[in-house]
Amino acid sequence: MSDLMIYLRISTLLFLIFFFMGCTENKPIAKERPNIILIVADDLGYSDLGSYGGEIKTPALDEMANAGLRLPNMHNAGMCVLSRSSMLTGQWWPKVGYGIETVTNVAQAMKKKGYRTGLVGKWHLKGEPNNKGFDYFFGFLGGYSSYFEGSPDYRLNQEKYDDFDNGFYSTDAFSERAIEFVGSENSETEEPFFLYLSYQSPHNPLQAPKEDIMKYRGTYEKGWQATREARIEKQKSLGLIDPETPLPAYPQNLPDWDSLSPEQKDLEDLRMAVYAAMVERMDTGIGKLMDALKSYGKDKNTLVIFMSDNGTDSFSVMDSVFLEKGLLPGDIGSNYQPGTGWAYASVSPRRLYKISQHGGGVKTGAVAYWPEGIKKTGVLSNQNLHVVDILPTILDLAATSDAKTPENNTDIYAGESFLPLLKGENWNRKSPMYFQFMDNRAIRTEKWSLVEVDSNGWELYDVEKDPLETNDLAQNNENKVKELEKDWLNWWRSESGKVNYEPESTSANPHYKPQGDRGSGEIYVPSAMPTTLSNNY
């Protein structure tokens, strides 16, 4: 072979090598962008996780907290649908309502960034997820469903789903479907994924497998006061509470545990045992999901954010109905709620509960886990965050050129990207946080918290000195109240499009009752265990 032919063959070979190297270098680096899993519990209390002071067994989430970050000042909107609306759009809920139709939501935005999108679990917004940017959906459309028997609004994508036999339990089903979703991929494009894992647990109905309930049966015979005190002591040891922080007074609308009859204590112990079993079962599913990610080689570069959509449900409006039917907490066909006593323990160390805009209603014990991205692990990041910040942060993470400019270019996100916080950089919130549901509302800055419950008038707290909102300063700081109220009203008018604030009364709503813990809230009367049912658990 002549020297010329050898030269030409070598030149051709080198050209092909460099050509394909160039193609590889210019190939989209989608696989290098992190996968993102947003896990939302439903009505979970601030202190229910072990890493936030709880006695419930939550090893998977506790391990993620230790290997990631705890975000103890993550705020929600105090109510399921409001939190989800803001979380998925990056907008304050009065602007987008329940439909999230007027702005781009997280799934639509992530699809444009080349992500595969999935929703598993509860939707609770208008329309259907597959019409809102989600490639995959398994779950139910409404606010709650039977854990064992499902409901007519279950869907697998847009097809009706009714396979609730063979030991169906929705928490397990959601965990299994999430594992399937993260395990599937398009091998040609190597798309990263965004998964919104929206558990119903521990939202009512309080239902769990009996064997799980019995592991906790008797644990709560000590009562909600002792449970709360134990959690607060653990929170002090974990650095969540400074030992000198003033603690809220005992609620005036909650009876003392020792005043209850043995039958009342028995039913209350069962009520909380079911709740605890539900939380542990969810944690077990999350642990299986994390194990699956590891087996797929996707655990290192997946950001997982865990939070609750609001605080614990303090109501128990259906007790008498189901006791008359011979059904107890945990039973198939029942629909019990946690009640005020256990809500008081679950939101430790904070005040008030779901629908309230006080800390117990709007603070969530959040966790962020991302082995390749979080630089300072096992620490507390105490900056003020809100669910409205989730979308800007996720888009920032997905290499959005400008995380403050939504895809439709007509609005500015209300939320702020806290990606620098995850990366160990300095970050502080620039703007106040706003809250409203029915006749409960609030505005919070770094120093001040202006809050109202049940239209009882403004309460003002210096949260730098009094983070648990115990010492009301409103009467001695009228100018500060007026200043913050003006800010809140400007926000309300801008976001809602309404000139005046005319709240719906909790007193007039059959699903809710006044919650005020300083004399204005409805007194909680615990139900008693019927002697005919006492041997069921």
PDB file of C-alpha atoms in Angstrom, residues 82 85-86 89-103 495:
ATOM      1  CA  LEU A  82     -53.932  26.562  48.544  1.00  0.00           C
ATOM      2  CA  SER A  85     -51.716  25.843  43.948  1.00  0.00           C
ATOM      3  CA  SER A  86     -48.852  28.098  45.054  1.00  0.00           C
ATOM      4  CA  THR A  89     -47.170  27.784  40.021  1.00  0.00           C
ATOM      5  CA  GLY A  90     -44.774  29.928  42.038  1.00  0.00           C
ATOM      6  CA  GLN A  91     -47.641  32.386  42.576  1.00  0.00           C
ATOM      7  CA  TRP A  92     -49.631  33.397  45.639  1.00  0.00           C
ATOM      8  CA  TRP A  93     -52.804  31.354  45.664  1.00  0.00           C
ATOM      9  CA  PRO A  94     -55.372  34.223  45.375  1.00  0.00           C
ATOM     10  CA  LYS A  95     -53.952  34.989  41.954  1.00  0.00           C
ATOM     11  CA  VAL A  96     -54.204  31.483  40.491  1.00  0.00           C
ATOM     12  CA  GLY A  97     -57.013  29.988  42.573  1.00  0.00           C
ATOM     13  CA  TYR A  98     -57.650  26.258  42.418  1.00  0.00           C
ATOM     14  CA  GLY A  99     -57.385  25.882  38.673  1.00  0.00           C
ATOM     15  CA  ILE A 100     -53.723  26.854  38.006  1.00  0.00           C
ATOM     16  CA  GLU A 101     -54.888  27.560  34.452  1.00  0.00           C
ATOM     17  CA  THR A 102     -53.763  31.157  33.944  1.00  0.00           C
ATOM     18  CA  VAL A 103     -50.022  30.587  34.407  1.00  0.00           C
ATOM     19  CA  GLU A 495     -53.418  39.229  44.061  1.00  0.00           C
TER      20      GLU A 495
END
